[in-house]
């Protein structure tokens, strides 16, 4: 493949006390790729996203964006992960956006301020320019009339679309979604998945943790099945959904028949 590696994870490990949540995760994502991560609750999917987006510190392994190292083991492959200095670490936040399952919008900010706050404060984008970008994104997501509204005045699906607009406003190289529809009813789920589909068509690089099997099948270039802190299987949707592994079939079957 000619596309360059945007994200590279090697032997990622993470434990909370005695509990080993990620045991040995290696993953490369190329520009323009859509990767879905599926697996039972407690398999480490959200922790993987939190480590990749620097919300949690990895215990071991290496992480890099566009060939630039965020952290790597101090001594050999098995040593503890050592991060670049704080000032340098901040620069990596420009590479990614993260959309949470429960929106995480600021309740006391209008929709417009929710979207423009980080570009203005963090990236030092002029306010007028940030507002123009925000309005364009709101129009693209079917929310042009909601700029002055507050989160409490929106449906769950609208709030999630605002949080997608907020992530896109930072012009990230890659977008991470942590079960973006799990807090929504089926009707609202559809409107959020439609937005993600649209982003996939525009070749936005994405990693999506999801329980929506048919969606994962339709939109992904690759699907990863995680369990017990390990990647148990990965491949094209075709390969994974026709996997010969009994455990993968059992998991997919349960969710597809729900």
Coordinates of N, CA and C in Angstrom, one line a residue:
X1 N 0.8 -1.2 0.0 CA 0.0 0.0 0.0 C 0.9 1.3 0.0
X2 N 0.5 2.2 -0.8 CA 1.3 3.4 -0.9 C 1.1 4.4 0.2
X3 N -0.1 4.3 0.8 CA -0.4 5.3 1.9 C 0.6 5.2 3.0
X4 N 0.9 6.4 3.6 CA 1.9 6.3 4.8 C 1.2 6.0 6.0
X5 N 1.9 5.4 7.0 CA 1.4 5.0 8.3 C 1.1 6.3 9.1
X6 N -0.1 6.4 9.5 CA -0.5 7.6 10.3 C -0.3 7.3 11.8
X7 N -0.7 6.2 12.2 CA -0.6 5.7 13.6 C 0.1 4.4 13.6
X8 N 1.1 4.3 14.5 CA 1.7 3.0 14.7 C 1.8 2.7 16.2
X9 N 1.3 1.6 16.6 CA 1.3 1.1 18.0 C 2.1 -0.2 18.0
X10 N 3.1 -0.3 18.9 CA 3.8 -1.6 19.0 C 3.8 -2.1 20.4
X11 N 3.3 -3.3 20.6 CA 3.4 -3.9 21.9 C 2.9 -3.1 23.1
X12 N 1.7 -2.4 22.8 CA 1.1 -1.6 23.9 C 0.7 -2.4 25.1
X13 N 1.1 -2.0 26.3 CA 0.6 -2.6 27.5 C 0.0 -1.6 28.4
X14 N -1.0 -2.0 29.2 CA -1.6 -1.1 30.2 C -2.3 -1.9 31.2
X15 N -2.0 -1.6 32.5 CA -2.6 -2.3 33.6 C -3.1 -1.2 34.6
X16 N -4.2 -1.6 35.2 CA -4.8 -0.7 36.3 C -4.6 -1.6 37.6
X17 N -3.6 -1.3 38.4 CA -3.3 -2.1 39.5 C -2.9 -3.5 39.0
X18 N -3.6 -4.5 39.6 CA -3.3 -5.9 39.2 C -3.9 -6.3 37.9
X19 N -4.9 -5.5 37.4 CA -5.7 -5.9 36.2 C -4.9 -5.4 34.9
X20 N -4.5 -6.4 34.2 CA -3.9 -6.2 32.9 C -5.0 -6.0 31.8
X21 N -5.2 -4.8 31.4 CA -6.3 -4.5 30.5 C -5.8 -4.6 29.0
X22 N -4.6 -4.2 28.7 CA -4.0 -4.4 27.4 C -2.7 -5.2 27.6
X23 N -2.6 -6.3 27.0 CA -1.4 -7.2 27.2 C -0.3 -7.1 26.2
X24 N -0.7 -6.9 24.9 CA 0.3 -6.8 23.9 C -0.4 -6.4 22.6
X25 N -0.6 -5.1 22.3 CA -1.4 -4.7 21.2 C -0.5 -4.0 20.2
X26 N -0.5 -4.5 18.9 CA 0.3 -3.8 17.9 C -0.7 -3.5 16.7
X27 N -0.6 -2.3 16.2 CA -1.6 -1.9 15.2 C -1.0 -0.8 14.4
X28 N -1.2 -0.8 13.1 CA -0.8 0.3 12.2 C -2.0 0.7 11.4
X29 N -2.2 2.0 11.3 CA -3.3 2.6 10.6 C -2.7 3.5 9.5
X30 N -3.1 3.3 8.3 CA -2.6 4.1 7.2 C -3.6 5.3 6.9
X31 N -3.1 6.3 6.3 CA -3.9 7.5 5.9 C -5.1 7.0 5.1
X32 N -6.3 7.5 5.5 CA -7.5 7.2 4.7 C -8.2 5.9 5.1
X33 N -7.6 5.2 6.0 CA -8.2 3.9 6.4 C -9.2 4.0 7.4
X34 N -10.3 3.2 7.4 CA -11.3 3.1 8.4 C -11.2 1.8 9.1
X35 N -10.9 1.8 10.4 CA -10.7 0.6 11.1 C -11.7 0.5 12.2
X36 N -12.5 -0.6 12.3 CA -13.5 -0.8 13.3 C -12.9 -1.8 14.3
X37 N -13.1 -1.5 15.6 CA -12.6 -2.4 16.7 C -13.9 -2.9 17.4
X38 N -14.0 -4.2 17.4 CA -15.1 -4.9 18.0 C -14.6 -5.9 19.1
X39 N -15.5 -6.3 19.9 CA -15.2 -7.2 21.0 C -16.0 -7.0 22.2
X40 N -16.1 -8.0 23.1 CA -16.9 -7.9 24.3 C -16.5 -6.8 25.2
X41 N -17.4 -6.4 26.1 CA -17.1 -5.4 27.1 C -16.0 -5.9 27.9
X42 N -15.1 -5.0 28.3 CA -13.9 -5.3 29.2 C -12.8 -5.9 28.4
X43 N -12.8 -5.9 27.1 CA -11.7 -6.5 26.3 C -10.6 -5.5 26.1
X44 N -10.8 -4.2 26.5 CA -9.7 -3.2 26.4 C -9.8 -2.2 25.3
X45 N -11.0 -2.2 24.6 CA -11.1 -1.4 23.4 C -11.0 0.1 23.8
X46 N -11.8 0.5 24.8 CA -11.8 1.9 25.2 C -10.4 2.3 25.7
X47 N -9.7 1.4 26.4 CA -8.4 1.7 27.0 C -7.4 1.9 25.8
X48 N -7.6 1.1 24.8 CA -6.7 1.3 23.6 C -6.8 2.7 23.1
X49 N -8.1 3.2 22.9 CA -8.3 4.5 22.4 C -7.8 5.6 23.4
X50 N -8.0 5.4 24.7 CA -7.5 6.3 25.6 C -6.0 6.5 25.7
X51 N -5.3 5.3 25.5 CA -3.9 5.4 25.4 C -3.4 6.0 24.1
X52 N -4.1 5.7 23.0 CA -3.7 6.3 21.7 C -3.9 7.8 21.7
X53 N -4.9 8.3 22.5 CA -5.2 9.8 22.5 C -4.6 10.4 23.7
X54 N -3.7 9.8 24.4 CA -2.9 10.3 25.5 C -3.7 10.7 26.7
X55 N -4.9 10.1 26.9 CA -5.7 10.3 28.1 C -5.2 9.4 29.2
X56 N -4.6 8.3 28.8 CA -4.0 7.3 29.7 C -2.6 7.1 29.2
X57 N -1.7 6.9 30.2 CA -0.3 6.6 29.8 C -0.1 5.1 29.7
X58 N 0.6 4.7 28.6 CA 0.9 3.3 28.4 C 1.9 2.8 29.4
X59 N 1.9 1.6 29.8 CA 2.9 1.0 30.7 C 4.1 0.5 29.8
X60 N 3.8 0.0 28.7 CA 4.9 -0.6 27.8 C 4.5 -0.4 26.4
X61 N 5.6 -0.5 25.5 CA 5.3 -0.4 24.1 C 5.6 1.0 23.5
X62 N 5.4 1.1 22.2 CA 5.7 2.4 21.6 C 4.5 2.9 20.8
X63 N 4.4 4.2 20.6 CA 3.3 4.9 20.0 C 3.9 6.0 19.1
X64 N 3.5 6.1 17.8 CA 4.0 7.2 17.0 C 2.9 7.6 16.0
X65 N 2.9 8.9 15.7 CA 2.0 9.5 14.7 C 2.9 10.1 13.6
X66 N 2.5 9.7 12.4 CA 3.3 10.1 11.2 C 4.8 10.0 11.4
X67 N 5.2 8.9 12.0 CA 6.6 8.6 12.1 C 7.3 9.4 13.3
X68 N 6.5 10.2 14.0 CA 7.1 10.9 15.1 C 6.7 10.2 16.4
X69 N 7.7 9.9 17.2 CA 7.6 9.0 18.4 C 7.0 9.8 19.5
X70 N 5.9 9.2 20.1 CA 5.2 9.8 21.3 C 5.9 9.2 22.5
X71 N 6.0 7.8 22.5 CA 6.7 7.1 23.6 C 7.3 5.8 23.1
X72 N 8.3 5.3 23.7 CA 8.9 4.1 23.4 C 9.5 3.4 24.6
X73 N 9.8 2.1 24.5 CA 10.3 1.5 25.7 C 11.7 2.0 26.0
X74 N 12.0 2.1 27.3 CA 13.3 2.6 27.7 C 14.4 1.6 27.4
X75 N 14.2 0.3 27.8 CA 15.2 -0.7 27.5 C 14.6 -1.8 26.8
X76 N 15.0 -2.0 25.5 CA 14.5 -3.1 24.7 C 13.0 -3.1 24.6
X77 N 12.4 -4.2 24.0 CA 11.0 -4.2 23.8 C 10.2 -4.3 25.1
X78 N 10.7 -4.9 26.1 CA 9.9 -5.1 27.3 C 10.0 -4.1 28.4
X79 N 10.8 -3.0 28.2 CA 10.9 -2.0 29.2 C 9.7 -1.1 29.3
X80 N 9.6 -0.2 30.3 CA 8.5 0.7 30.5 C 8.5 1.7 29.4
X81 N 7.4 2.2 29.0 CA 7.3 3.3 28.0 C 7.8 4.6 28.6
X82 N 8.6 5.3 27.8 CA 9.1 6.6 28.2 C 8.5 7.6 27.2
X83 N 7.9 8.7 27.7 CA 7.2 9.7 26.8 C 8.2 10.8 26.5
X84 N 7.9 11.5 25.4 CA 8.7 12.7 25.1 C 8.3 13.8 26.1
X85 N 9.1 14.8 26.3 CA 8.8 15.9 27.3 C 7.4 16.5 27.1
X86 N 6.8 17.0 28.2 CA 5.5 17.6 28.1 C 5.2 18.5 27.0
X87 N 6.1 19.5 26.8 CA 5.9 20.5 25.8 C 5.7 19.9 24.4
X88 N 6.5 18.9 24.2 CA 6.5 18.2 22.9 C 5.2 17.3 22.8
X89 N 4.8 16.8 23.9 CA 3.6 15.9 23.9 C 2.4 16.6 23.5
X90 N 2.3 17.9 23.9 CA 1.1 18.7 23.6 C 0.9 18.8 22.1
X91 N 2.0 18.9 21.3 CA 1.9 19.0 19.9 C 1.2 17.8 19.2
X92 N 1.3 16.7 19.9 CA 0.6 15.5 19.3 C -0.9 15.6 19.3
X93 N -1.4 16.4 20.2 CA -2.9 16.5 20.3 C -3.5 17.0 19.0
X94 N -2.7 17.7 18.2 CA -3.2 18.2 16.9 C -3.5 17.1 15.9
X95 N -2.9 15.9 16.1 CA -3.0 14.9 15.1 C -4.4 14.2 15.2
X96 N -5.0 14.2 16.4 CA -6.2 13.4 16.5 C -7.4 14.1 17.1
X97 N -8.6 13.6 16.9 CA -9.8 14.0 17.5 C -10.5 12.8 18.2
X98 N -11.2 13.0 19.2 CA -11.8 11.9 19.9 C -13.3 12.2 20.2
X99 N -14.2 11.3 19.8 CA -15.6 11.4 20.0 C -16.0 10.4 21.0
X100 N -16.5 10.8 22.2 CA -16.9 9.9 23.3 C -18.3 9.4 23.1
X101 N -18.6 8.4 23.9 CA -20.0 7.8 23.8 C -21.0 8.8 24.4
X102 N -20.6 9.5 25.4 CA -21.6 10.4 26.1 C -21.4 11.9 25.8
X103 N -20.9 12.2 24.6 CA -20.9 13.5 24.0 C -19.8 14.5 24.7
X104 N -19.8 14.5 26.0 CA -18.8 15.4 26.7 C -18.8 16.9 26.2
X105 N -20.0 17.4 25.9 CA -20.0 18.8 25.5 C -20.1 19.7 26.8
X106 N -19.6 20.9 26.7 CA -19.7 21.8 27.8 C -21.1 22.4 27.9
X107 N -21.8 22.0 29.0 CA -23.3 22.4 29.1 C -23.5 23.9 29.1
X108 N -22.5 24.7 29.6 CA -22.8 26.1 29.8 C -22.3 26.9 28.5
X109 N -21.8 26.2 27.5 CA -21.4 26.8 26.2 C -22.4 26.6 25.2
X110 N -22.6 27.6 24.3 CA -23.5 27.4 23.1 C -22.8 26.3 22.2
X111 N -23.6 25.8 21.3 CA -23.0 24.9 20.3 C -21.8 25.5 19.6
X112 N -22.0 26.8 19.2 CA -20.9 27.4 18.4 C -19.6 27.5 19.3
X113 N -19.8 27.9 20.6 CA -18.6 28.0 21.5 C -18.0 26.7 21.8
X114 N -18.8 25.6 21.9 CA -18.3 24.3 22.1 C -17.3 23.9 21.0
X115 N -17.7 24.3 19.7 CA -16.9 23.9 18.6 C -15.7 24.8 18.4
X116 N -15.8 26.1 18.7 CA -14.7 27.1 18.5 C -13.7 27.2 19.6
X117 N -14.1 26.7 20.8 CA -13.3 27.0 22.0 C -11.8 26.4 21.8
X118 N -11.7 25.2 21.5 CA -10.3 24.6 21.4 C -9.5 25.2 20.2
X119 N -10.1 25.3 19.0 CA -9.3 26.0 17.9 C -8.8 27.4 18.3
X120 N -9.6 28.1 19.0 CA -9.2 29.5 19.4 C -8.2 29.4 20.5
X121 N -8.4 28.6 21.5 CA -7.6 28.6 22.7 C -6.3 27.8 22.5
X122 N -6.4 26.6 21.9 CA -5.3 25.7 21.7 C -4.5 26.0 20.5
X123 N -5.2 26.1 19.3 CA -4.5 26.3 18.1 C -4.3 27.8 17.7
X124 N -4.9 28.7 18.5 CA -4.7 30.1 18.3 C -5.3 30.5 16.9
X125 N -6.4 29.9 16.5 CA -7.0 30.3 15.3 C -7.8 31.6 15.6
X126 N -7.8 32.6 14.7 CA -8.6 33.8 14.9 C -10.0 33.4 15.1
X127 N -10.7 34.1 16.0 CA -12.1 33.8 16.4 C -13.0 33.7 15.1
X128 N -12.9 34.7 14.3 CA -13.8 34.8 13.1 C -13.6 33.6 12.2
X129 N -12.3 33.2 12.0 CA -12.1 32.0 11.2 C -12.6 30.7 11.8
X130 N -12.4 30.6 13.1 CA -12.9 29.5 13.8 C -14.5 29.4 13.7
X131 N -15.1 30.5 13.8 CA -16.6 30.5 13.7 C -17.1 30.2 12.3
X132 N -16.3 30.6 11.3 CA -16.7 30.3 9.9 C -16.6 28.7 9.7
X133 N -15.5 28.2 10.2 CA -15.3 26.7 10.1 C -16.4 26.0 10.8
X134 N -16.7 26.5 12.0 CA -17.8 25.8 12.9 C -19.1 25.9 12.1
X135 N -19.4 27.0 11.5 CA -20.7 27.1 10.8 C -20.7 26.2 9.6
X136 N -19.6 26.1 8.9 CA -19.5 25.2 7.8 C -19.8 23.7 8.2
X137 N -19.1 23.4 9.3 CA -19.3 22.0 9.8 C -20.7 21.7 10.2
X138 N -21.3 22.7 10.9 CA -22.7 22.5 11.3 C -23.6 22.3 10.1
X139 N -23.4 23.1 9.1 CA -24.2 23.0 7.9 C -24.0 21.6 7.3
X140 N -22.8 21.1 7.3 CA -22.4 19.8 6.7 C -23.1 18.7 7.5
X141 N -23.3 18.9 8.8 CA -23.9 17.9 9.7 C -25.4 18.1 9.9
X142 N -26.0 19.0 9.1 CA -27.4 19.2 9.2 C -27.9 20.0 10.5
X143 N -27.0 20.8 11.0 CA -27.3 21.5 12.3 C -27.1 23.0 12.1
X144 N -27.3 23.6 10.9 CA -27.0 25.0 10.7 C -27.8 25.9 11.6
X145 N -29.0 25.5 12.0 CA -29.9 26.4 12.8 C -29.6 26.2 14.3
X146 N -28.6 25.4 14.7 CA -28.4 25.1 16.1 C -27.2 25.9 16.7
X147 N -26.5 26.8 16.0 CA -25.3 27.4 16.5 C -25.5 28.1 17.8
X148 N -26.7 28.7 18.1 CA -26.9 29.5 19.3 C -27.5 28.6 20.4
X149 N -27.9 27.4 20.1 CA -28.5 26.5 21.1 C -27.5 26.0 22.1
X150 N -28.0 25.5 23.2 CA -27.2 24.9 24.3 C -27.4 23.4 24.2
X151 N -26.4 22.6 24.7 CA -26.6 21.2 24.6 C -27.9 20.6 25.2
X152 N -28.4 21.2 26.3 CA -29.6 20.7 26.9 C -30.8 20.8 26.0
X153 N -30.7 21.7 24.9 CA -31.8 21.9 24.0 C -31.8 21.0 22.8
X154 N -30.8 20.1 22.8 CA -30.6 19.2 21.6 C -30.9 17.8 22.0
X155 N -31.3 17.0 21.0 CA -31.5 15.6 21.2 C -30.1 14.9 21.3
X156 N -30.1 13.7 21.7 CA -28.8 13.0 21.9 C -28.1 12.9 20.5
X157 N -28.8 12.6 19.5 CA -28.2 12.5 18.1 C -27.6 13.8 17.7
X158 N -28.3 14.9 18.0 CA -27.8 16.2 17.7 C -26.5 16.6 18.5
X159 N -26.6 16.2 19.8 CA -25.4 16.4 20.6 C -24.2 15.7 20.1
X160 N -24.4 14.4 19.7 CA -23.3 13.6 19.2 C -22.7 14.2 17.9
X161 N -23.6 14.8 17.1 CA -23.1 15.4 15.8 C -22.3 16.7 16.1
X162 N -22.7 17.4 17.2 CA -22.0 18.6 17.6 C -20.6 18.1 18.1
X163 N -20.5 17.0 18.8 CA -19.2 16.6 19.3 C -18.3 16.1 18.1
X164 N -18.9 15.6 17.1 CA -18.2 15.2 15.9 C -17.6 16.5 15.2
X165 N -18.5 17.5 15.1 CA -18.1 18.8 14.5 C -17.0 19.4 15.4
X166 N -17.1 19.3 16.7 CA -16.0 19.8 17.6 C -14.7 19.1 17.3
X167 N -14.7 17.8 17.1 CA -13.5 17.1 16.8 C -12.9 17.5 15.5
X168 N -13.8 17.6 14.5 CA -13.4 18.0 13.1 C -12.8 19.4 13.0
X169 N -13.3 20.3 13.9 CA -12.8 21.7 13.9 C -11.3 21.8 14.1
X170 N -10.7 20.8 14.8 CA -9.3 20.9 15.0 C -8.5 20.3 13.9
X171 N -9.2 20.0 12.8 CA -8.6 19.5 11.5 C -7.6 18.3 11.8
X172 N -8.1 17.3 12.5 CA -7.2 16.2 12.9 C -6.9 15.3 11.7
X173 N -5.8 14.6 11.8 CA -5.4 13.6 10.8 C -6.2 12.4 10.9
X174 N -6.6 12.1 12.2 CA -7.3 10.8 12.5 C -8.4 11.1 13.5
X175 N -9.5 10.4 13.4 CA -10.6 10.6 14.3 C -10.8 9.3 15.0
X176 N -10.9 9.3 16.3 CA -11.2 8.1 17.1 C -12.7 8.2 17.6
X177 N -13.4 7.2 17.5 CA -14.8 7.1 18.0 C -14.9 6.0 19.1
X178 N -15.3 6.4 20.3 CA -15.5 5.4 21.3 C -17.0 5.1 21.5
X179 N -17.4 4.0 20.8 CA -18.9 3.6 20.8 C -19.8 4.9 20.7
X180 N -19.7 5.5 19.5 CA -20.4 6.8 19.4 C -21.9 6.8 19.4
X181 N -22.5 5.5 19.3 CA -23.9 5.5 19.3 C -24.5 4.7 20.5
X182 N -23.6 4.3 21.5 CA -24.2 3.4 22.5 C -25.1 4.1 23.5
X183 N -25.1 5.5 23.5 CA -26.0 6.2 24.4 C -27.3 6.6 23.7
X184 N -27.4 6.2 22.4 CA -28.5 6.7 21.6 C -29.5 5.6 21.3
X185 N -30.8 6.0 21.1 CA -31.8 5.0 20.6 C -31.6 4.8 19.1
X186 N -32.2 3.7 18.6 CA -32.0 3.3 17.2 C -32.2 4.4 16.1
X187 N -33.2 5.3 16.3 CA -33.5 6.3 15.3 C -32.3 7.3 15.3
X188 N -31.8 7.7 16.5 CA -30.8 8.7 16.6 C -29.4 8.1 16.2
X189 N -29.3 6.8 16.4 CA -28.1 6.1 16.0 C -27.9 6.2 14.5
X190 N -28.9 6.1 13.7 CA -28.9 6.2 12.3 C -28.3 7.5 11.8
X191 N -28.7 8.6 12.5 CA -28.2 9.9 12.0 C -26.8 10.1 12.3
X192 N -26.2 9.5 13.4 CA -24.8 9.6 13.7 C -24.0 8.7 12.7
X193 N -24.5 7.5 12.5 CA -23.8 6.6 11.6 C -23.7 7.2 10.2
X194 N -24.8 7.9 9.8 CA -24.8 8.6 8.5 C -23.6 9.6 8.3
X195 N -23.4 10.3 9.4 CA -22.3 11.3 9.4 C -20.9 10.6 9.3
X196 N -20.8 9.5 10.0 CA -19.5 8.7 10.0 C -19.3 8.1 8.6
X197 N -20.4 7.6 8.0 CA -20.3 7.1 6.6 C -19.8 8.2 5.6
X198 N -20.4 9.3 5.8 CA -20.0 10.5 4.9 C -18.5 10.8 5.1
X199 N -18.0 10.8 6.3 CA -16.6 11.0 6.6 C -15.7 9.9 5.9
X200 N -16.2 8.7 6.0 CA -15.5 7.6 5.3 C -15.4 7.8 3.8
X201 N -16.5 8.3 3.2 CA -16.5 8.6 1.8 C -15.5 9.7 1.5
X202 N -15.3 10.6 2.4 CA -14.3 11.7 2.2 C -12.9 11.2 2.6
X203 N -12.7 10.0 2.8 CA -11.4 9.4 3.2 C -10.8 9.9 4.5
X204 N -11.6 10.2 5.4 CA -11.1 10.6 6.8 C -10.6 9.3 7.4
X205 N -9.4 9.4 8.0 CA -8.8 8.2 8.7 C -9.6 8.1 10.0
X206 N -10.1 6.9 10.3 CA -10.9 6.7 11.5 C -10.6 5.4 12.2
X207 N -10.7 5.4 13.5 CA -10.7 4.1 14.3 C -12.0 4.2 15.1
X208 N -12.9 3.2 14.9 CA -14.2 3.3 15.5 C -14.4 2.0 16.4
X209 N -14.6 2.3 17.7 CA -15.0 1.2 18.6 C -16.5 1.1 18.5
X210 N -17.1 0.0 18.1 CA -18.5 -0.1 17.9 C -19.1 -1.4 18.1
X211 N -20.4 -1.4 18.5 CA -21.2 -2.7 18.6 C -22.1 -2.8 17.4
X212 N -22.1 -1.9 16.5 CA -22.9 -1.9 15.3 C -22.3 -2.8 14.2
X213 N -22.6 -4.1 14.2 CA -21.9 -5.0 13.3 C -22.1 -4.7 11.8
X214 N -23.3 -4.4 11.5 CA -23.6 -4.2 10.0 C -22.9 -3.0 9.5
X215 N -22.9 -2.0 10.4 CA -22.2 -0.7 10.1 C -20.7 -1.0 9.9
X216 N -20.1 -1.7 10.9 CA -18.7 -2.0 10.8 C -18.3 -2.8 9.5
X217 N -19.2 -3.7 9.1 CA -19.0 -4.5 7.9 C -19.0 -3.6 6.7
X218 N -19.9 -2.6 6.7 CA -20.2 -1.8 5.5 C -19.1 -0.7 5.3
X219 N -18.6 -0.1 6.5 CA -17.9 1.1 6.4 C -16.3 0.9 6.5
X220 N -15.9 -0.3 7.0 CA -14.5 -0.4 7.4 C -13.7 -1.0 6.3
X221 N -12.4 -0.6 6.3 CA -11.4 -1.3 5.4 C -10.9 -2.5 6.2
X222 N -10.9 -2.4 7.5 CA -10.4 -3.5 8.3 C -11.2 -3.5 9.6
X223 N -11.3 -4.7 10.1 CA -12.0 -4.9 11.4 C -11.1 -5.7 12.3
X224 N -11.0 -5.3 13.6 CA -10.2 -5.9 14.6 C -11.1 -6.5 15.7
X225 N -10.9 -7.7 16.0 CA -11.6 -8.3 17.1 C -10.7 -8.5 18.3
X226 N -11.1 -7.8 19.4 CA -10.3 -7.8 20.6 C -11.0 -8.6 21.7
X227 N -10.2 -9.3 22.5 CA -10.7 -9.9 23.7 C -9.6 -10.2 24.6
X228 N -9.8 -10.1 26.0 CA -8.8 -10.3 27.0 C -7.5 -9.5 26.7
X229 N -7.7 -8.3 26.3 CA -6.5 -7.4 26.2 C -5.6 -7.7 25.0
X230 N -6.1 -8.5 24.1 CA -5.3 -8.9 22.9 C -6.1 -8.7 21.6
X231 N -5.4 -8.5 20.5 CA -6.1 -8.6 19.2 C -6.2 -10.1 18.8
X232 N -7.4 -10.6 18.8 CA -7.5 -12.1 18.6 C -7.5 -12.4 17.1
X233 N -8.1 -11.4 16.3 CA -8.2 -11.6 14.9 C -8.4 -10.2 14.2
X234 N -7.8 -10.1 13.0 CA -8.0 -8.9 12.2 C -8.0 -9.2 10.7
X235 N -8.8 -8.4 10.0 CA -8.8 -8.6 8.5 C -9.8 -7.7 7.9
X236 N -10.1 -7.9 6.6 CA -11.1 -7.2 6.0 C -12.4 -7.6 6.6
X237 N -13.5 -6.8 6.4 CA -14.8 -7.2 6.9 C -15.2 -8.6 6.4
X238 N -14.9 -8.8 5.2 CA -15.2 -10.1 4.5 C -14.5 -11.2 5.3
X239 N -13.2 -11.1 5.6 CA -12.5 -12.1 6.3 C -13.0 -12.3 7.7
X240 N -13.2 -11.2 8.4 CA -13.6 -11.3 9.8 C -15.0 -11.9 10.0
X241 N -15.9 -11.4 9.1 CA -17.3 -11.9 9.3 C -17.5 -13.3 8.8
X242 N -16.5 -13.8 8.1 CA -16.5 -15.2 7.7 C -15.4 -16.0 8.4
X243 N -15.0 -15.5 9.6 CA -13.9 -16.1 10.3 C -14.2 -17.6 10.6
X244 N -13.2 -18.4 10.6 CA -13.3 -19.8 11.0 C -13.2 -20.0 12.5
X245 N -12.8 -18.9 13.2 CA -12.7 -19.0 14.7 C -14.1 -19.0 15.3
X246 N -14.4 -20.0 16.1 CA -15.7 -20.1 16.7 C -16.0 -18.9 17.6
X247 N -15.1 -18.4 18.4 CA -15.3 -17.3 19.3 C -15.8 -16.0 18.5
X248 N -15.1 -15.8 17.4 CA -15.4 -14.6 16.6 C -16.8 -14.7 16.1
X249 N -17.2 -15.9 15.5 CA -18.5 -16.1 15.0 C -19.6 -16.0 16.0
X250 N -19.3 -16.5 17.2 CA -20.3 -16.5 18.3 C -20.5 -15.0 18.7
X251 N -19.5 -14.2 18.8 CA -19.6 -12.8 19.2 C -20.4 -12.1 18.1
X252 N -20.0 -12.2 16.8 CA -20.7 -11.5 15.7 C -22.1 -11.9 15.6
X253 N -22.3 -13.2 15.7 CA -23.7 -13.8 15.6 C -24.6 -13.2 16.7
X254 N -24.2 -13.1 17.9 CA -25.0 -12.5 19.0 C -25.4 -11.1 18.7
X255 N -24.4 -10.3 18.2 CA -24.8 -8.9 18.0 C -25.6 -8.7 16.7
X256 N -25.3 -9.5 15.7 CA -26.0 -9.3 14.4 C -27.5 -9.7 14.6
X257 N -27.7 -10.7 15.5 CA -29.1 -11.2 15.6 C -29.9 -10.3 16.6
X258 N -29.2 -9.5 17.4 CA -30.0 -8.7 18.4 C -31.1 -7.9 17.8

